[in-house]
Amino acid sequence: MTRKRHGLAALAAAALLVSSCGNVIDAQNQARSGDGKLLRVAIFGGSWEKGIRQSVIAPFEKATGIRVQAEIGTSTVTLGKLRQSPDAVDVALLDSGISEAARAEKLVANLPEDRIPAMSELADRAKLRDRDGVWALTMGYWALGLAYNSEKVKTPPGSWDDLWVPENAGKVAIPAPATTGGLPLALLAAGQVDAKGSADITPGLTRLSDLNAVSFFDSSGAASNLLQSGEVAIAAHYNSGAWPLADQGLPIKWVAPKEGALAADSRWHVTAKAHNAEAAYTFLDFASRKQAQEGLVKTLYLAPANTTAVIPSSVRERMPYGRDGSLDDLRYVDWDMVNENKSKWTDAWTRTVPR
C-alpha cells in the first residue's frame, strides 16, 4: 500500500510538473506566435508602475480581454534588452533622448495612423515623426525645474539663476550628465538650450562648476532622497518626483522657473520585431485616449499629450509648466544633437565640473 501511495504521489508530482512546464511553454508560444490575447509591455517601476497599471493597463485588459505582461525597467534597461533581443517586448515605454537612440538604431517601428484613431487627439509635438512617418507617441510630459525645502530656503526661487545665489551655496543638487536632465541643464546654463544641430556647451559647464553642488544625482529617486533627508535645500529636480514628497507632508515645493522648465516626456513605441503588433496598436490607442491621459495627470502629475484631456484644478499647480502655463512654455532640447555629442560632453563635464 505504501509503495502504491508513493507511486501515485510521484505520478501526481510529475503531472503537476508537466502541467507547469506546459503553462510556461504555452505563454512563450503565445508571445512568439503573436497571440492576440498576450501583449508584452515594458514600463517603468515604482510609482510609475502603479500609476500606469491603474490608469492604462488594468482598464485596457478589462476593455479588450488582452492580457498585458509588464516588463519593469528603466528606459536604459529596456533599450539594452532591445539591443540584445529586438523582439524582447511588443511595446516599449522610453524617455526622450533614449527614445531617439532607439529610433536611430531601428529598434522601433512606424505607427500606422489609421490603426490608432486617438492619435488625432494628440498635440502635434506628441507625435514623433521623421521622414518615414510617426514612430512614437508621448504618454505624458514632465520637466526639470526647481524643487526646494520651504523651511530652509527663505526666498522662494523663481529663476534658474536662484541656484547660484549665495544663500543656497553648498545646499544644491543637480542631475548628473548621464541623466535626462544633466546635459540639457548645461545647455541652459550656456544659453544654448534652444540650439539645433550643434552647440557650445563649454560656457554652461564653466557656470555649473561655480555652483559648488553637493551632489550630482543619477535618478529622480536619488534627488528626492536628498531633499527628504535634508542634505540639500534646493535642487534642479523633476516635477513628477518632487510633488510626491509634498503629498507625504514634507515641506517640499516645486516651481517652473520663469525662463521655462526643461521639458522631457515618456513615449510609447511599438518595437520593430513585435510579435503582436496589432494588439500593440490597440494598446497605444487606448493609452492615448482622454480617460487614460486624465488618469496619468492625477497619479503621476504628467501634462497630458491628448488635447481633450482636462486637468483638475487640484493638480494644475503640479504640472511641469506650473499652474497657468502650457506645453508651449517648456524648453525643448534637440535630443539628436545631445545624443550625438553625449560622450564628448560628458567627458568635458567630468573634467570641468568638480564633484
Tab-separated table of N, CA, C and O in Angstrom, residues 169-256:
chain	number	residue	atom	x	y	z
A	169	ALA	N	24.412	78.391	-1.468
A	169	ALA	CA	25.723	77.773	-1.686
A	169	ALA	C	25.910	76.570	-0.773
A	169	ALA	O	25.637	76.626	0.432
A	170	GLY	N	26.374	75.473	-1.343
A	170	GLY	CA	26.616	74.261	-0.575
A	170	GLY	C	25.364	73.499	-0.198
A	170	GLY	O	25.426	72.562	0.600
A	171	LYS	N	24.234	73.887	-0.789
A	171	LYS	CA	22.961	73.228	-0.467
A	171	LYS	C	22.227	72.745	-1.715
A	171	LYS	O	21.048	72.450	-1.667
A	172	VAL	N	22.953	72.689	-2.847
A	172	VAL	CA	22.329	72.465	-4.154
A	172	VAL	C	22.669	71.082	-4.699
A	172	VAL	O	23.781	70.588	-4.542
A	173	ALA	N	21.690	70.464	-5.378
A	173	ALA	CA	21.925	69.222	-6.118
A	173	ALA	C	21.424	69.407	-7.543
A	173	ALA	O	20.425	70.093	-7.775
A	174	ILE	N	22.134	68.809	-8.489
A	174	ILE	CA	21.742	68.863	-9.895
A	174	ILE	C	21.888	67.473	-10.504
A	174	ILE	O	22.611	66.626	-9.969
A	175	PRO	N	21.210	67.208	-11.625
A	175	PRO	CA	21.322	65.881	-12.246
A	175	PRO	C	22.695	65.641	-12.863
A	175	PRO	O	23.335	66.570	-13.366
A	176	ALA	N	23.147	64.410	-12.813
A	176	ALA	CA	24.408	64.009	-13.442
A	176	ALA	C	24.260	64.046	-14.965
A	176	ALA	O	23.145	63.984	-15.496
A	177	PRO	N	25.366	64.124	-15.683
A	177	PRO	CA	25.287	64.239	-17.143
A	177	PRO	C	24.653	63.044	-17.839
A	177	PRO	O	24.125	63.177	-18.944
A	178	ALA	N	24.670	61.880	-17.201
A	178	ALA	CA	24.086	60.694	-17.828
A	178	ALA	C	22.565	60.671	-17.747
A	178	ALA	O	21.925	59.863	-18.422
A	179	THR	N	21.977	61.547	-16.951
A	179	THR	CA	20.528	61.548	-16.766
A	179	THR	C	19.834	62.383	-17.842
A	179	THR	O	20.472	63.108	-18.602
A	180	THR	N	18.507	62.298	-17.851
A	180	THR	CA	17.728	63.056	-18.840
A	180	THR	C	17.939	64.557	-18.688
A	180	THR	O	17.938	65.292	-19.681
A	181	GLY	N	18.132	65.043	-17.460
A	181	GLY	CA	18.220	66.482	-17.245
A	181	GLY	C	19.616	67.065	-17.213
A	181	GLY	O	19.766	68.293	-17.279
A	182	GLY	N	20.661	66.243	-17.108
A	182	GLY	CA	22.010	66.748	-16.894
A	182	GLY	C	22.556	67.631	-18.005
A	182	GLY	O	22.845	68.820	-17.797
A	183	LEU	N	22.730	67.081	-19.185
A	183	LEU	CA	23.292	67.851	-20.288
A	183	LEU	C	22.365	68.979	-20.744
A	183	LEU	O	22.846	70.075	-21.067
A	184	PRO	N	21.035	68.787	-20.759
A	184	PRO	CA	20.167	69.930	-21.056
A	184	PRO	C	20.345	71.080	-20.068
A	184	PRO	O	20.277	72.250	-20.462
A	185	LEU	N	20.588	70.777	-18.782
A	185	LEU	CA	20.833	71.837	-17.810
A	185	LEU	C	22.118	72.599	-18.154
A	185	LEU	O	22.172	73.833	-18.032
A	186	ALA	N	23.142	71.874	-18.596
A	186	ALA	CA	24.380	72.524	-19.004
A	186	ALA	C	24.152	73.403	-20.237
A	186	ALA	O	24.711	74.502	-20.344
A	187	LEU	N	23.329	72.927	-21.174
A	187	LEU	CA	22.993	73.746	-22.341
A	187	LEU	C	22.250	75.008	-21.919
A	187	LEU	O	22.481	76.100	-22.452
A	188	LEU	N	21.342	74.868	-20.962
A	188	LEU	CA	20.613	76.025	-20.460
A	188	LEU	C	21.578	77.020	-19.829
A	188	LEU	O	21.490	78.233	-20.086
A	189	ALA	N	22.498	76.531	-19.015
A	189	ALA	CA	23.473	77.401	-18.364
A	189	ALA	C	24.367	78.099	-19.390
A	189	ALA	O	24.882	79.194	-19.141
A	190	ALA	N	24.535	77.462	-20.551
A	190	ALA	CA	25.344	78.045	-21.622
A	190	ALA	C	24.542	78.978	-22.516
A	190	ALA	O	25.098	79.585	-23.440
A	191	GLY	N	23.225	79.070	-22.262
A	191	GLY	CA	22.372	79.878	-23.134
A	191	GLY	C	22.153	79.228	-24.484
A	191	GLY	O	21.851	79.907	-25.468
A	192	GLN	N	22.267	77.888	-24.538
A	192	GLN	CA	22.200	77.172	-25.810
A	192	GLN	C	21.096	76.112	-25.819
A	192	GLN	O	21.118	75.201	-26.632
A	193	VAL	N	20.140	76.220	-24.901
A	193	VAL	CA	19.136	75.161	-24.785
A	193	VAL	C	18.260	75.044	-26.024
A	193	VAL	O	17.714	73.968	-26.313
A	194	ASP	N	18.131	76.117	-26.778
A	194	ASP	CA	17.301	76.083	-27.986
A	194	ASP	C	18.100	75.767	-29.250
A	194	ASP	O	17.555	75.814	-30.353
A	195	ALA	N	19.382	75.470	-29.095
A	195	ALA	CA	20.235	75.214	-30.249
A	195	ALA	C	19.773	73.970	-31.003
A	195	ALA	O	19.266	73.017	-30.412
A	196	LYS	N	19.957	73.987	-32.303
A	196	LYS	CA	19.614	72.856	-33.167
A	196	LYS	C	20.853	72.425	-33.945
A	196	LYS	O	21.513	73.246	-34.576
A	197	GLY	N	21.164	71.151	-33.877
A	197	GLY	CA	22.252	70.607	-34.678
A	197	GLY	C	23.615	70.685	-34.019
A	197	GLY	O	24.379	69.723	-34.028
A	198	SER	N	23.976	71.845	-33.448
A	198	SER	CA	25.273	71.988	-32.802
A	198	SER	C	25.185	73.045	-31.714
A	198	SER	O	24.316	73.925	-31.757
A	199	ALA	N	26.081	72.948	-30.740
A	199	ALA	CA	26.088	73.900	-29.629
A	199	ALA	C	27.434	73.846	-28.939
A	199	ALA	O	28.138	72.838	-28.985
A	200	ASP	N	27.787	74.943	-28.292
A	200	ASP	CA	28.999	75.005	-27.477
A	200	ASP	C	28.573	74.942	-26.021
A	200	ASP	O	28.044	75.919	-25.469
A	201	ILE	N	28.812	73.809	-25.397
A	201	ILE	CA	28.361	73.587	-24.022
A	201	ILE	C	29.360	74.099	-22.991
A	201	ILE	O	29.047	74.190	-21.799
A	202	THR	N	30.550	74.490	-23.433
A	202	THR	CA	31.625	74.867	-22.516
A	202	THR	C	31.239	75.969	-21.530
A	202	THR	O	31.505	75.835	-20.321
A	203	PRO	N	30.615	77.079	-21.981
A	203	PRO	CA	30.243	78.121	-21.011
A	203	PRO	C	29.296	77.604	-19.931
A	203	PRO	O	29.374	78.041	-18.776
A	204	GLY	N	28.414	76.674	-20.286
A	204	GLY	CA	27.494	76.118	-19.322
A	204	GLY	C	28.202	75.266	-18.283
A	204	GLY	O	27.882	75.316	-17.091
A	205	LEU	N	29.190	74.493	-18.710
A	205	LEU	CA	29.953	73.671	-17.780
A	205	LEU	C	30.765	74.548	-16.825
A	205	LEU	O	30.883	74.247	-15.637
A	206	THR	N	31.307	75.637	-17.362
A	206	THR	CA	32.049	76.571	-16.515
A	206	THR	C	31.133	77.162	-15.446
A	206	THR	O	31.506	77.272	-14.272
A	207	ARG	N	29.915	77.499	-15.859
A	207	ARG	CA	28.975	78.071	-14.900
A	207	ARG	C	28.551	77.033	-13.860
A	207	ARG	O	28.412	77.344	-12.677
A	208	LEU	N	28.335	75.793	-14.275
A	208	LEU	CA	27.980	74.744	-13.320
A	208	LEU	C	29.123	74.469	-12.338
A	208	LEU	O	28.875	74.106	-11.183
A	209	SER	N	30.353	74.654	-12.787
A	209	SER	CA	31.491	74.444	-11.890
A	209	SER	C	31.511	75.468	-10.768
A	209	SER	O	32.098	75.233	-9.703
A	210	ASP	N	30.886	76.636	-10.990
A	210	ASP	CA	30.804	77.675	-9.963
A	210	ASP	C	29.677	77.423	-8.971
A	210	ASP	O	29.533	78.160	-7.995
A	211	LEU	N	28.884	76.402	-9.210
A	211	LEU	CA	27.692	76.162	-8.405
A	211	LEU	C	28.010	75.531	-7.049
A	211	LEU	O	27.258	75.685	-6.094
A	212	ASN	N	29.130	74.817	-6.980
A	212	ASN	CA	29.504	74.125	-5.740
A	212	ASN	C	28.383	73.197	-5.291
A	212	ASN	O	27.923	73.234	-4.141
A	213	ALA	N	27.923	72.349	-6.209
A	213	ALA	CA	26.821	71.429	-5.916
A	213	ALA	C	27.256	70.362	-4.917
A	213	ALA	O	28.383	69.867	-4.950
A	214	VAL	N	26.331	70.009	-4.031
A	214	VAL	CA	26.581	68.949	-3.053
A	214	VAL	C	26.596	67.586	-3.727
A	214	VAL	O	27.369	66.700	-3.364
A	215	SER	N	25.736	67.441	-4.735
A	215	SER	CA	25.582	66.123	-5.357
A	215	SER	C	25.134	66.254	-6.799
A	215	SER	O	24.400	67.181	-7.158
A	216	PHE	N	25.600	65.312	-7.630
A	216	PHE	CA	25.064	65.110	-8.976
A	216	PHE	C	24.267	63.810	-8.905
A	216	PHE	O	24.848	62.725	-8.852
A	217	PHE	N	22.959	63.904	-8.858
A	217	PHE	CA	22.158	62.702	-8.673
A	217	PHE	C	21.963	61.963	-9.996
A	217	PHE	O	21.921	62.566	-11.067
A	218	ASP	N	21.836	60.633	-9.895
A	218	ASP	CA	21.732	59.806	-11.092
A	218	ASP	C	20.328	59.283	-11.353
A	218	ASP	O	20.112	58.508	-12.281
A	219	SER	N	19.368	59.692	-10.528
A	219	SER	CA	17.984	59.281	-10.740
A	219	SER	C	17.064	60.247	-10.017
A	219	SER	O	17.483	60.953	-9.082
A	220	SER	N	15.807	60.257	-10.423
A	220	SER	CA	14.817	61.093	-9.764
A	220	SER	C	14.670	60.688	-8.296
A	220	SER	O	14.549	61.547	-7.408
A	221	GLY	N	14.703	59.384	-8.039
A	221	GLY	CA	14.582	58.899	-6.677
A	221	GLY	C	15.719	59.384	-5.791
A	221	GLY	O	15.511	59.722	-4.618
A	222	ALA	N	16.936	59.448	-6.349
A	222	ALA	CA	18.080	59.924	-5.577
A	222	ALA	C	17.913	61.399	-5.223
A	222	ALA	O	18.250	61.823	-4.112
A	223	ALA	N	17.398	62.189	-6.162
A	223	ALA	CA	17.161	63.609	-5.893
A	223	ALA	C	16.128	63.767	-4.785
A	223	ALA	O	16.292	64.599	-3.874
A	224	SER	N	15.067	62.994	-4.852
A	224	SER	CA	14.023	63.059	-3.820
A	224	SER	C	14.587	62.676	-2.452
A	224	SER	O	14.243	63.295	-1.433
A	225	ASN	N	15.466	61.678	-2.408
A	225	ASN	CA	16.072	61.258	-1.144
A	225	ASN	C	16.929	62.363	-0.546
A	225	ASN	O	16.946	62.563	0.680
A	226	LEU	N	17.654	63.097	-1.397
A	226	LEU	CA	18.491	64.196	-0.919
A	226	LEU	C	17.649	65.300	-0.288
A	226	LEU	O	18.010	65.863	0.751
A	227	LEU	N	16.515	65.598	-0.911
A	227	LEU	CA	15.611	66.612	-0.361
A	227	LEU	C	14.931	66.108	0.908
A	227	LEU	O	14.781	66.842	1.886
A	228	GLN	N	14.526	64.863	0.890
A	228	GLN	CA	13.816	64.285	2.027
A	228	GLN	C	14.706	64.218	3.267
A	228	GLN	O	14.249	64.460	4.393
A	229	SER	N	15.976	63.910	3.063
A	229	SER	CA	16.905	63.775	4.187
A	229	SER	C	17.384	65.123	4.706
A	229	SER	O	17.948	65.202	5.801
A	230	GLY	N	17.174	66.176	3.932
A	230	GLY	CA	17.646	67.492	4.329
A	230	GLY	C	19.084	67.760	3.937
A	230	GLY	O	19.651	68.804	4.287
A	231	GLU	N	19.693	66.832	3.182
A	231	GLU	CA	21.084	67.012	2.763
A	231	GLU	C	21.225	68.195	1.809
A	231	GLU	O	22.268	68.851	1.771
A	232	VAL	N	20.192	68.446	1.017
A	232	VAL	CA	20.171	69.629	0.155
A	232	VAL	C	18.891	70.417	0.428
A	232	VAL	O	17.888	69.855	0.891
A	233	ALA	N	18.955	71.713	0.137
A	233	ALA	CA	17.791	72.582	0.350
A	233	ALA	C	17.086	72.916	-0.952
A	233	ALA	O	15.897	73.247	-0.954
A	234	ILE	N	17.819	72.832	-2.061
A	234	ILE	CA	17.251	73.167	-3.359
A	234	ILE	C	17.913	72.291	-4.420
A	234	ILE	O	19.097	71.944	-4.301
A	235	ALA	N	17.141	71.902	-5.423
A	235	ALA	CA	17.674	71.010	-6.457
A	235	ALA	C	17.000	71.289	-7.790
A	235	ALA	O	15.832	71.687	-7.842
A	236	ALA	N	17.761	71.102	-8.848
A	236	ALA	CA	17.163	71.027	-10.178
A	236	ALA	C	16.560	69.631	-10.266
A	236	ALA	O	17.279	68.636	-10.391
A	237	HIS	N	15.249	69.547	-10.140
A	237	HIS	CA	14.572	68.260	-9.980
A	237	HIS	C	13.302	68.247	-10.828
A	237	HIS	O	12.833	69.289	-11.296
A	238	TYR	N	12.747	67.067	-11.000
A	238	TYR	CA	11.581	66.883	-11.858
A	238	TYR	C	10.282	67.068	-11.070
A	238	TYR	O	10.170	66.628	-9.925
A	239	ASN	N	9.303	67.687	-11.700
A	239	ASN	CA	8.017	67.900	-11.021
A	239	ASN	C	7.384	66.582	-10.588
A	239	ASN	O	6.803	66.476	-9.511
A	240	SER	N	7.522	65.560	-11.424
A	240	SER	CA	6.909	64.259	-11.141
A	240	SER	C	7.585	63.552	-9.977
A	240	SER	O	7.014	62.625	-9.393
A	241	GLY	N	8.805	63.972	-9.629
A	241	GLY	CA	9.499	63.384	-8.499
A	241	GLY	C	9.373	64.208	-7.234
A	241	GLY	O	9.390	63.668	-6.123
A	242	ALA	N	9.245	65.527	-7.388
A	242	ALA	CA	9.215	66.420	-6.231
A	242	ALA	C	7.849	66.471	-5.549
A	242	ALA	O	7.754	66.447	-4.315
A	243	TRP	N	6.778	66.558	-6.329
A	243	TRP	CA	5.458	66.738	-5.724
A	243	TRP	C	5.008	65.565	-4.849
A	243	TRP	O	4.311	65.781	-3.838
A	244	PRO	N	5.370	64.333	-5.156
A	244	PRO	CA	5.006	63.251	-4.228
A	244	PRO	C	5.581	63.438	-2.821
A	244	PRO	O	5.004	62.939	-1.851
A	245	LEU	N	6.709	64.158	-2.700
A	245	LEU	CA	7.250	64.452	-1.378
A	245	LEU	C	6.305	65.375	-0.616
A	245	LEU	O	6.080	65.201	0.587
A	246	ALA	N	5.758	66.363	-1.330
A	246	ALA	CA	4.783	67.258	-0.699
A	246	ALA	C	3.535	66.487	-0.294
A	246	ALA	O	2.935	66.757	0.762
A	247	ASP	N	3.155	65.501	-1.118
A	247	ASP	CA	1.978	64.685	-0.795
A	247	ASP	C	2.180	63.891	0.496
A	247	ASP	O	1.208	63.514	1.158
A	248	GLN	N	3.446	63.642	0.841
A	248	GLN	CA	3.761	62.919	2.077
A	248	GLN	C	3.805	63.843	3.288
A	248	GLN	O	4.079	63.406	4.407
A	249	GLY	N	3.552	65.134	3.063
A	249	GLY	CA	3.551	66.082	4.167
A	249	GLY	C	4.880	66.780	4.394
A	249	GLY	O	5.031	67.537	5.359
A	250	LEU	N	5.865	66.562	3.513
A	250	LEU	CA	7.160	67.214	3.651
A	250	LEU	C	7.090	68.643	3.117
A	250	LEU	O	6.304	68.935	2.203
A	251	PRO	N	7.920	69.553	3.632
A	251	PRO	CA	7.876	70.958	3.211
A	251	PRO	C	8.596	71.190	1.882
A	251	PRO	O	9.465	72.058	1.764
A	252	ILE	N	8.263	70.394	0.885
A	252	ILE	CA	8.912	70.472	-0.422
A	252	ILE	C	7.946	71.096	-1.435
A	252	ILE	O	6.780	70.701	-1.519
A	253	LYS	N	8.460	72.059	-2.167
A	253	LYS	CA	7.683	72.694	-3.236
A	253	LYS	C	8.474	72.605	-4.533
A	253	LYS	O	9.692	72.370	-4.523
A	254	TRP	N	7.770	72.789	-5.633
A	254	TRP	CA	8.417	72.757	-6.950
A	254	TRP	C	7.897	73.928	-7.767
A	254	TRP	O	6.699	74.265	-7.693
A	255	VAL	N	8.780	74.557	-8.535
A	255	VAL	CA	8.377	75.693	-9.353
A	255	VAL	C	9.000	75.585	-10.740
A	255	VAL	O	10.137	75.113	-10.894
A	256	ALA	N	8.231	75.990	-11.738
A	256	ALA	CA	8.766	76.111	-13.094
A	256	ALA	C	9.442	77.481	-13.191
A	256	ALA	O	8.780	78.506	-13.018
